[in-house]
Amino acid sequence: MNRHPGLFPLTLLSGILMLSASVAHVRGQAGAPAGGIDALKGATSVAAAGPQIAGYVNEQVTQLTSEDPAASAAAREALIDAASPGRVNPTAAFLSAFAGALNTGIAPALKHESDLVRLNAAIVVARVAERTEGAALKGSTIALLNDESPFVVLWGLKAARAVIPALLRNEAARVDDILAAVVKAAGAHGSGAIGSPIAVEAYEALMLDIFEPTRTKPSDRALRMVIPVMQQLLQQRAGMYVKTLPPEPMAENRATLFLVNSRVWGLHDAKQKLASVQVMSNLVGLGAQHFNDATPAQRGDLAPMISNVAAAIAVVPEAAPIQPQLTPATKVVASTAPEEVTRLVAAIVPALKTVNLFAAIQPPPAIAPATEGGNGGGVTRPSTAPTTAGAVPATAAAISP
């Protein structure tokens, strides 16, 4: 599944094509011996091999931070390969030790002044986190989430998707810091061309792979800890709609699908149920306001957000008595007349107020007035240029899944 849909400008696409060949060339060398690391990958006990593993990591990180792009790329692939099945399938003991060594050894690359070095390091952390499915890379992941480059942050969010569920399986592990870092990263880098995949990856990082059949199912405790954070992230995104139309409105479908999942909804307390419905109602209402003056392309993104989020509200058990008032808004499509969208969505809040649990629901906020240069109704086209802070050259590795 494409977890970060959205179009990228031609400048990004040209960068993608240029680096694809170089990445393919490096991967073409993957059959070469990986030093002495293969001798350890299959070991069931690596208690005495800590210095060897750390030495290998440090050697590769030295190359990763070199000024030679080819050497840096080769080191990136070597570190990923060390945690990957291939010539030798790594044991759980090796993966655990390797992740711990990497979390410490990768630090110089994460602090490097070169955005490209940090990007390569971010790719390593994310790929190894995916393969080890452990919490050992928490420190490195938080560093990536706090980076100034949105491309580095994107890979930090990918790493967080693997690290957060592992942390939550350990009741003694601290998770508030990494959860807060995900929300902060999405808020800091949620605009521009990279804002689309960042929004999607931020939501995915908090969903705990609940819809992935091959993944370990999260505990009730883990879900309870994530519910308020997902609400916070969704509220943050709703705040963006007040000022402008953010990239990838359909990303909100992920968060709402998570919150109204029967298992997750059942773990909400009464206040949380009101909060979830309030933010979903706000999103639908804000989307309807933007729909009035949106371009056809923007309506193509807004319509499924409006209809799917409205459907999420309608699916909660408490909304069963008001299905007739909610269902029409779930039928909105891109070709629906703006005044009809406004009418259908306007019925949601009055209907919700008739349900005791949702009696305190408030109307959605109004979008900001159009500024000079806007296209009316507070709607502005999402920028297709990447954010300038910490920008790195566009590469296939930067945005590929």
GROMACS .gro file of C-alpha atoms in nm:
model
  401
    1MET     CA    1   0.000   0.000   0.000
    2ASN     CA    2   0.129   0.344  -0.083
    3ARG     CA    3   0.139   0.502   0.258
    4HIS     CA    4   0.230   0.850   0.137
    5PRO     CA    5   0.040   0.931  -0.182
    6GLY     CA    6   0.064   1.270  -0.346
    7LEU     CA    7   0.221   1.432  -0.647
    8PHE     CA    8   0.568   1.579  -0.638
    9PRO     CA    9   0.696   1.859  -0.861
   10LEU     CA   10   0.914   1.800  -1.162
   11THR     CA   11   1.223   1.922  -0.975
   12LEU     CA   12   1.180   1.637  -0.728
   13LEU     CA   13   1.112   1.386  -1.004
   14SER     CA   14   1.430   1.479  -1.185
   15GLY     CA   15   1.625   1.419  -0.867
   16ILE     CA   16   1.455   1.085  -0.823
   17LEU     CA   17   1.559   0.969  -1.167
   18MET     CA   18   1.918   1.086  -1.123
   19LEU     CA   19   1.975   0.899  -0.798
   20SER     CA   20   1.788   0.583  -0.895
   21ALA     CA   21   2.077   0.472  -1.113
   22SER     CA   22   2.335   0.531  -0.841
   23VAL     CA   23   2.128   0.346  -0.580
   24ALA     CA   24   2.078   0.057  -0.821
   25HIS     CA   25   2.453   0.046  -0.883
   26VAL     CA   26   2.529   0.031  -0.511
   27ARG     CA   27   2.269  -0.239  -0.456
   28GLY     CA   28   2.415  -0.428  -0.743
   29GLN     CA   29   2.726  -0.473  -0.528
   30ALA     CA   30   2.527  -0.626  -0.243
   31GLY     CA   31   2.666  -0.970  -0.316
   32ALA     CA   32   3.013  -0.860  -0.202
   33PRO     CA   33   3.136  -0.988   0.135
   34ALA     CA   34   3.036  -0.762   0.425
   35GLY     CA   35   3.361  -0.792   0.619
   36GLY     CA   36   3.342  -1.021   0.918
   37ILE     CA   37   2.984  -0.935   1.000
   38ASP     CA   38   2.841  -1.238   0.819
   39ALA     CA   39   3.022  -1.468   1.060
   40LEU     CA   40   2.819  -1.316   1.343
   41LYS     CA   41   2.479  -1.278   1.180
   42GLY     CA   42   2.384  -1.642   1.225
   43ALA     CA   43   2.510  -1.674   1.583
   44THR     CA   44   2.255  -1.762   1.851
   45SER     CA   45   2.474  -1.595   2.114
   46VAL     CA   46   2.666  -1.275   2.052
   47ALA     CA   47   2.744  -1.192   2.413
   48ALA     CA   48   3.118  -1.183   2.344
   49ALA     CA   49   3.089  -1.021   2.003
   50GLY     CA   50   2.984  -0.675   2.116
   51PRO     CA   51   3.318  -0.510   2.034
   52GLN     CA   52   3.323  -0.670   1.688
   53ILE     CA   53   2.972  -0.553   1.607
   54ALA     CA   54   3.042  -0.204   1.738
   55GLY     CA   55   3.366  -0.193   1.540
   56TYR     CA   56   3.187  -0.284   1.220
   57VAL     CA   57   2.922  -0.019   1.279
   58ASN     CA   58   3.185   0.246   1.354
   59GLU     CA   59   3.382   0.154   1.043
   60GLN     CA   60   3.076   0.193   0.823
   61VAL     CA   61   2.969   0.517   0.991
   62THR     CA   62   3.314   0.660   0.919
   63GLN     CA   63   3.254   0.589   0.551
   64LEU     CA   64   2.898   0.718   0.577
   65THR     CA   65   3.028   1.056   0.693
   66SER     CA   66   3.302   1.075   0.431
   67GLU     CA   67   3.299   1.328   0.148
   68ASP     CA   68   3.288   1.049  -0.110
   69PRO     CA   69   2.921   1.003  -0.215
   70ALA     CA   70   2.985   0.652  -0.348
   71ALA     CA   71   3.154   0.544  -0.025
   72SER     CA   72   2.874   0.698   0.179
   73ALA     CA   73   2.607   0.517  -0.024
   74ALA     CA   74   2.798   0.188  -0.001
   75ALA     CA   75   2.823   0.224   0.378
   76ARG     CA   76   2.452   0.295   0.399
   77GLU     CA   77   2.371  -0.023   0.209
   78ALA     CA   78   2.624  -0.227   0.410
   79LEU     CA   79   2.463  -0.127   0.739
   80ILE     CA   80   2.117  -0.209   0.609
   81ASP     CA   81   2.242  -0.538   0.465
   82ALA     CA   82   2.385  -0.638   0.803
   83ALA     CA   83   2.033  -0.647   0.946
   84SER     CA   84   1.876  -0.808   0.638
   85PRO     CA   85   1.823  -1.166   0.529
   86GLY     CA   86   2.049  -1.266   0.243
   87ARG     CA   87   2.375  -1.455   0.241
   88VAL     CA   88   2.318  -1.522   0.611
   89ASN     CA   89   1.986  -1.481   0.789
   90PRO     CA   90   2.043  -1.276   1.105
   91THR     CA   91   1.935  -1.427   1.437
   92ALA     CA   92   1.728  -1.240   1.692
   93ALA     CA   93   2.032  -1.218   1.918
   94PHE     CA   94   2.241  -1.058   1.646
   95LEU     CA   95   1.966  -0.814   1.545
   96SER     CA   96   1.924  -0.698   1.903
   97ALA     CA   97   2.298  -0.643   1.949
   98PHE     CA   98   2.335  -0.477   1.609
   99ALA     CA   99   2.048  -0.233   1.672
  100GLY     CA  100   2.199  -0.133   2.005
  101ALA     CA  101   2.541  -0.081   1.850
  102LEU     CA  102   2.392   0.119   1.565
  103ASN     CA  103   2.195   0.345   1.798
  104THR     CA  104   2.523   0.447   1.961
  105GLY     CA  105   2.754   0.434   1.661
  106ILE     CA  106   2.533   0.629   1.420
  107ALA     CA  107   2.542   0.942   1.640
  108PRO     CA  108   2.820   1.123   1.446
  109ALA     CA  109   2.623   1.090   1.123
  110LEU     CA  110   2.303   1.217   1.286
  111LYS     CA  111   2.486   1.530   1.401
  112HIS     CA  112   2.672   1.586   1.075
  113GLU     CA  113   2.643   1.927   0.911
  114SER     CA  114   2.572   1.768   0.574
  115ASP     CA  115   2.202   1.715   0.508
  116LEU     CA  116   2.286   1.431   0.271
  117VAL     CA  117   2.491   1.249   0.535
  118ARG     CA  118   2.205   1.280   0.784
  119LEU     CA  119   1.964   1.159   0.518
  120ASN     CA  120   2.172   0.847   0.454
  121ALA     CA  121   2.191   0.789   0.829
  122ALA     CA  122   1.814   0.832   0.857
  123ILE     CA  123   1.755   0.570   0.590
  124VAL     CA  124   1.983   0.330   0.778
  125VAL     CA  125   1.801   0.385   1.108
  126ALA     CA  126   1.458   0.340   0.949
  127ARG     CA  127   1.550   0.028   0.754
  128VAL     CA  128   1.724  -0.136   1.049
  129ALA     CA  129   1.435  -0.044   1.277
  130GLU     CA  130   1.196  -0.217   1.036
  131ARG     CA  131   1.411  -0.530   1.034
  132THR     CA  132   1.484  -0.552   1.405
  133GLU     CA  133   1.138  -0.447   1.525
  134GLY     CA  134   1.298  -0.342   1.851
  135ALA     CA  135   1.311  -0.040   2.075
  136ALA     CA  136   1.689  -0.003   2.076
  137LEU     CA  137   1.683   0.268   1.809
  138LYS     CA  138   1.460   0.504   2.006
  139GLY     CA  139   1.733   0.762   2.069
  140SER     CA  140   1.834   0.780   1.705
  141THR     CA  141   1.473   0.798   1.596
  142ILE     CA  142   1.399   1.096   1.821
  143ALA     CA  143   1.708   1.270   1.684
  144LEU     CA  144   1.573   1.220   1.330
  145LEU     CA  145   1.230   1.350   1.425
  146ASN     CA  146   1.389   1.665   1.563
  147ASP     CA  147   1.605   1.725   1.254
  148GLU     CA  148   1.565   2.049   1.056
  149SER     CA  149   1.545   1.871   0.720
  150PRO     CA  150   1.197   1.748   0.626
  151PHE     CA  151   1.351   1.464   0.424
  152VAL     CA  152   1.537   1.339   0.730
  153VAL     CA  153   1.222   1.379   0.939
  154LEU     CA  154   1.027   1.170   0.689
  155TRP     CA  155   1.262   0.877   0.747
  156GLY     CA  156   1.246   0.943   1.121
  157LEU     CA  157   0.871   0.890   1.102
  158LYS     CA  158   0.925   0.564   0.914
  159ALA     CA  159   1.161   0.454   1.190
  160ALA     CA  160   0.908   0.560   1.455
  161ARG     CA  161   0.649   0.331   1.298
  162ALA     CA  162   0.869   0.034   1.391
  163VAL     CA  163   1.009   0.165   1.719
  164ILE     CA  164   0.691   0.289   1.890
  165PRO     CA  165   0.501  -0.046   1.892
  166ALA     CA  166   0.812  -0.218   2.028
  167LEU     CA  167   0.846   0.038   2.306
  168LEU     CA  168   0.482   0.001   2.400
  169ARG     CA  169   0.526  -0.374   2.443
  170ASN     CA  170   0.751  -0.292   2.740
  171GLU     CA  171   0.548  -0.143   3.023
  172ALA     CA  172   0.861   0.006   3.178
  173ALA     CA  173   0.967   0.193   2.864
  174ARG     CA  174   0.920   0.567   2.838
  175VAL     CA  175   0.720   0.663   2.529
  176ASP     CA  176   0.591   1.015   2.593
  177ASP     CA  177   0.902   1.173   2.444
  178ILE     CA  178   0.893   0.988   2.113
  179LEU     CA  179   0.515   1.028   2.082
  180ALA     CA  180   0.548   1.402   2.137
  181ALA     CA  181   0.831   1.414   1.882
  182VAL     CA  182   0.604   1.259   1.616
  183VAL     CA  183   0.338   1.527   1.669
  184LYS     CA  184   0.597   1.804   1.671
  185ALA     CA  185   0.761   1.676   1.352
  186ALA     CA  186   0.428   1.663   1.170
  187GLY     CA  187   0.349   2.017   1.277
  188ALA     CA  188   0.688   2.156   1.179
  189HIS     CA  189   0.706   1.991   0.837
  190GLY     CA  190   0.344   1.938   0.738
  191SER     CA  191   0.341   2.186   0.450
  192GLY     CA  192   0.502   2.197   0.107
  193ALA     CA  193   0.556   1.901  -0.122
  194ILE     CA  194   0.698   1.685   0.155
  195GLY     CA  195   0.401   1.763   0.380
  196SER     CA  196   0.191   1.495   0.211
  197PRO     CA  197   0.404   1.189   0.298
  198ILE     CA  198   0.494   1.339   0.635
  199ALA     CA  199   0.125   1.365   0.731
  200VAL     CA  200   0.064   1.005   0.626
  201GLU     CA  201   0.374   0.865   0.796
  202ALA     CA  202   0.295   1.053   1.118
  203TYR     CA  203  -0.048   0.892   1.133
  204GLU     CA  204   0.099   0.552   1.047
  205ALA     CA  205   0.355   0.585   1.327
  206LEU     CA  206   0.071   0.613   1.579
  207MET     CA  207  -0.157   0.343   1.438
  208LEU     CA  208   0.057   0.064   1.589
  209ASP     CA  209   0.005  -0.149   1.276
  210ILE     CA  210  -0.341  -0.235   1.404
  211PHE     CA  211  -0.463  -0.305   1.051
  212GLU     CA  212  -0.159  -0.511   0.949
  213PRO     CA  213  -0.250  -0.881   0.979
  214THR     CA  214   0.111  -1.000   0.996
  215ARG     CA  215   0.210  -0.766   1.279
  216THR     CA  216   0.184  -0.824   1.652
  217LYS     CA  217  -0.145  -0.680   1.770
  218PRO     CA  218  -0.110  -0.388   2.013
  219SER     CA  219  -0.226  -0.432   2.370
  220ASP     CA  220  -0.517  -0.239   2.517
  221ARG     CA  221  -0.266  -0.047   2.727
  222ALA     CA  222  -0.073   0.058   2.417
  223LEU     CA  223  -0.388   0.171   2.238
  224ARG     CA  224  -0.503   0.371   2.540
  225MET     CA  225  -0.170   0.553   2.544
  226VAL     CA  226  -0.189   0.638   2.176
  227ILE     CA  227  -0.552   0.755   2.159
  228PRO     CA  228  -0.491   1.106   2.304
  229VAL     CA  229  -0.178   1.148   2.092
  230MET     CA  230  -0.365   1.058   1.774
  231GLN     CA  231  -0.634   1.307   1.874
  232GLN     CA  232  -0.366   1.571   1.926
  233LEU     CA  233  -0.216   1.504   1.584
  234LEU     CA  234  -0.560   1.519   1.421
  235GLN     CA  235  -0.641   1.844   1.603
  236GLN     CA  236  -0.311   1.988   1.485
  237ARG     CA  237  -0.400   1.902   1.128
  238ALA     CA  238  -0.749   2.051   1.173
  239GLY     CA  239  -0.581   2.373   1.285
  240MET     CA  240  -0.400   2.385   0.953
  241TYR     CA  241  -0.732   2.380   0.769
  242VAL     CA  242  -0.832   2.700   0.950
  243LYS     CA  243  -0.543   2.886   0.788
  244THR     CA  244  -0.512   2.715   0.453
  245LEU     CA  245  -0.578   2.389   0.272
  246PRO     CA  246  -0.299   2.153   0.382
  247PRO     CA  247  -0.152   1.888   0.153
  248GLU     CA  248  -0.308   1.543   0.142
  249PRO     CA  249  -0.653   1.589   0.300
  250MET     CA  250  -0.714   1.217   0.249
  251ALA     CA  251  -0.446   1.147   0.512
  252GLU     CA  252  -0.707   1.226   0.777
  253ASN     CA  253  -0.894   0.910   0.678
  254ARG     CA  254  -0.618   0.705   0.842
  255ALA     CA  255  -0.649   0.871   1.180
  256THR     CA  256  -1.028   0.861   1.184
  257LEU     CA  257  -1.034   0.498   1.073
  258PHE     CA  258  -0.803   0.418   1.363
  259LEU     CA  259  -1.006   0.610   1.621
  260VAL     CA  260  -1.340   0.454   1.526
  261ASN     CA  261  -1.205   0.101   1.493
  262SER     CA  262  -1.429  -0.105   1.718
  263ARG     CA  263  -1.146  -0.210   1.944
  264VAL     CA  264  -0.997   0.140   1.974
  265TRP     CA  265  -1.334   0.311   2.016
  266GLY     CA  266  -1.418   0.069   2.295
  267LEU     CA  267  -1.110   0.191   2.485
  268HIS     CA  268  -1.214   0.558   2.469
  269ASP     CA  269  -1.355   0.709   2.786
  270ALA     CA  270  -1.654   0.942   2.755
  271LYS     CA  271  -1.445   1.259   2.725
  272GLN     CA  272  -1.226   1.100   2.460
  273LYS     CA  273  -1.530   0.994   2.259
  274LEU     CA  274  -1.653   1.354   2.258
  275ALA     CA  275  -1.304   1.477   2.163
  276SER     CA  276  -1.274   1.232   1.873
  277VAL     CA  277  -1.616   1.320   1.734
  278GLN     CA  278  -1.547   1.691   1.781
  279VAL     CA  279  -1.226   1.687   1.580
  280MET     CA  280  -1.387   1.473   1.309
  281SER     CA  281  -1.682   1.711   1.290
  282ASN     CA  282  -1.439   2.003   1.268
  283LEU     CA  283  -1.254   1.840   0.978
  284VAL     CA  284  -1.574   1.775   0.784
  285GLY     CA  285  -1.694   2.130   0.846
  286LEU     CA  286  -1.362   2.287   0.750
  287GLY     CA  287  -1.343   2.071   0.441
  288ALA     CA  288  -1.689   2.186   0.335
  289GLN     CA  289  -1.588   2.549   0.375
  290HIS     CA  290  -1.280   2.500   0.161
  291PHE     CA  291  -1.487   2.313  -0.096
  292ASN     CA  292  -1.670   2.633  -0.188
  293ASP     CA  293  -1.374   2.799  -0.357
  294ALA     CA  294  -1.148   2.500  -0.417
  295THR     CA  295  -1.012   2.412  -0.757
  296PRO     CA  296  -1.134   2.090  -0.924
  297ALA     CA  297  -0.813   1.915  -0.819
  298GLN     CA  298  -0.855   2.029  -0.459
  299ARG     CA  299  -1.215   1.909  -0.458
  300GLY     CA  300  -1.089   1.573  -0.576
  301ASP     CA  301  -0.890   1.554  -0.252
  302LEU     CA  302  -1.147   1.716  -0.025
  303ALA     CA  303  -1.449   1.510  -0.130
  304PRO     CA  304  -1.316   1.170  -0.009
  305MET     CA  305  -1.192   1.333   0.312
  306ILE     CA  306  -1.538   1.478   0.381
  307SER     CA  307  -1.726   1.161   0.291
  308ASN     CA  308  -1.493   0.921   0.471
  309VAL     CA  309  -1.464   1.125   0.789
  310ALA     CA  310  -1.841   1.167   0.792
  311ALA     CA  311  -1.868   0.790   0.755
  312ALA     CA  312  -1.630   0.748   1.049
  313ILE     CA  313  -1.862   0.958   1.264
  314ALA     CA  314  -2.161   0.757   1.145
  315VAL     CA  315  -2.004   0.422   1.228
  316VAL     CA  316  -1.964   0.478   1.605
  317PRO     CA  317  -2.236   0.294   1.798
  318GLU     CA  318  -2.361   0.608   1.974
  319ALA     CA  319  -2.444   0.763   1.636
  320ALA     CA  320  -2.685   0.485   1.537
  321PRO     CA  321  -3.001   0.689   1.617
  322ILE     CA  322  -2.894   0.973   1.386
  323GLN     CA  323  -2.788   0.770   1.083
  324PRO     CA  324  -3.042   0.937   0.851
  325GLN     CA  325  -2.893   1.281   0.925
  326LEU     CA  326  -2.530   1.165   0.887
  327THR     CA  327  -2.550   0.935   0.587
  328PRO     CA  328  -2.605   1.203   0.318
  329ALA     CA  329  -2.267   1.365   0.394
  330THR     CA  330  -2.098   1.030   0.334
  331LYS     CA  331  -2.208   1.052  -0.031
  332VAL     CA  332  -2.014   1.369  -0.117
  333VAL     CA  333  -1.804   1.337  -0.433
  334ALA     CA  334  -1.586   1.581  -0.623
  335SER     CA  335  -1.870   1.676  -0.856
  336THR     CA  336  -2.116   1.756  -0.576
  337ALA     CA  337  -2.222   2.122  -0.592
  338PRO     CA  338  -2.050   2.329  -0.321
  339GLU     CA  339  -2.382   2.458  -0.184
  340GLU     CA  340  -2.502   2.097  -0.156
  341VAL     CA  341  -2.188   1.998   0.032
  342THR     CA  342  -2.247   2.288   0.271
  343ARG     CA  343  -2.608   2.179   0.325
  344LEU     CA  344  -2.525   1.813   0.385
  345VAL     CA  345  -2.243   1.887   0.627
  346ALA     CA  346  -2.446   2.150   0.814
  347ALA     CA  347  -2.681   1.874   0.933
  348ILE     CA  348  -2.405   1.690   1.126
  349VAL     CA  349  -2.361   1.908   1.436
  350PRO     CA  350  -2.734   1.952   1.512
  351ALA     CA  351  -2.777   1.577   1.480
  352LEU     CA  352  -2.485   1.502   1.709
  353LYS     CA  353  -2.625   1.738   1.973
  354THR     CA  354  -2.929   1.515   2.006
  355VAL     CA  355  -2.705   1.234   2.136
  356ASN     CA  356  -2.644   1.269   2.510
  357LEU     CA  357  -2.276   1.181   2.486
  358PHE     CA  358  -2.221   1.444   2.216
  359ALA     CA  359  -2.455   1.717   2.346
  360ALA     CA  360  -2.159   1.949   2.417
  361ILE     CA  361  -2.028   1.934   2.058
  362GLN     CA  362  -1.934   2.272   1.915
  363PRO     CA  363  -1.967   2.399   1.556
  364PRO     CA  364  -1.655   2.371   1.341
  365PRO     CA  365  -1.431   2.679   1.338
  366ALA     CA  366  -1.447   2.917   1.045
  367ILE     CA  367  -1.162   2.920   0.796
  368ALA     CA  368  -0.948   3.232   0.791
  369PRO     CA  369  -1.049   3.510   0.550
  370ALA     CA  370  -0.870   3.505   0.217
  371THR     CA  371  -0.545   3.696   0.215
  372GLU     CA  372  -0.419   3.901  -0.074
  373GLY     CA  373  -0.303   3.662  -0.344
  374GLY     CA  374  -0.533   3.384  -0.224
  375ASN     CA  375  -0.814   3.244  -0.431
  376GLY     CA  376  -1.101   3.327  -0.200
  377GLY     CA  377  -1.263   3.178   0.107
  378GLY     CA  378  -0.933   3.135   0.282
  379VAL     CA  379  -0.833   2.868   0.031
  380THR     CA  380  -0.482   2.877  -0.106
  381ARG     CA  381  -0.316   2.622  -0.322
  382PRO     CA  382  -0.082   2.399  -0.122
  383SER     CA  383   0.274   2.484  -0.214
  384THR     CA  384   0.442   2.234  -0.442
  385ALA     CA  385   0.788   2.347  -0.338
  386PRO     CA  386   0.967   2.168  -0.056
  387THR     CA  387   1.017   2.358   0.266
  388THR     CA  388   1.341   2.553   0.268
  389ALA     CA  389   1.458   2.474   0.619
  390GLY     CA  390   1.727   2.211   0.604
  391ALA     CA  391   1.644   2.126   0.244
  392VAL     CA  392   1.844   1.850   0.081
  393PRO     CA  393   1.881   1.761  -0.284
  394ALA     CA  394   1.581   1.556  -0.392
  395THR     CA  395   1.671   1.189  -0.420
  396ALA     CA  396   1.494   0.863  -0.473
  397ALA     CA  397   1.610   0.755  -0.129
  398ALA     CA  398   1.461   1.065   0.031
  399ILE     CA  399   1.102   0.991  -0.054
  400SER     CA  400   1.080   0.629  -0.162
  401PRO     CA  401   0.890   0.393   0.070
   0.00000   0.00000   0.00000
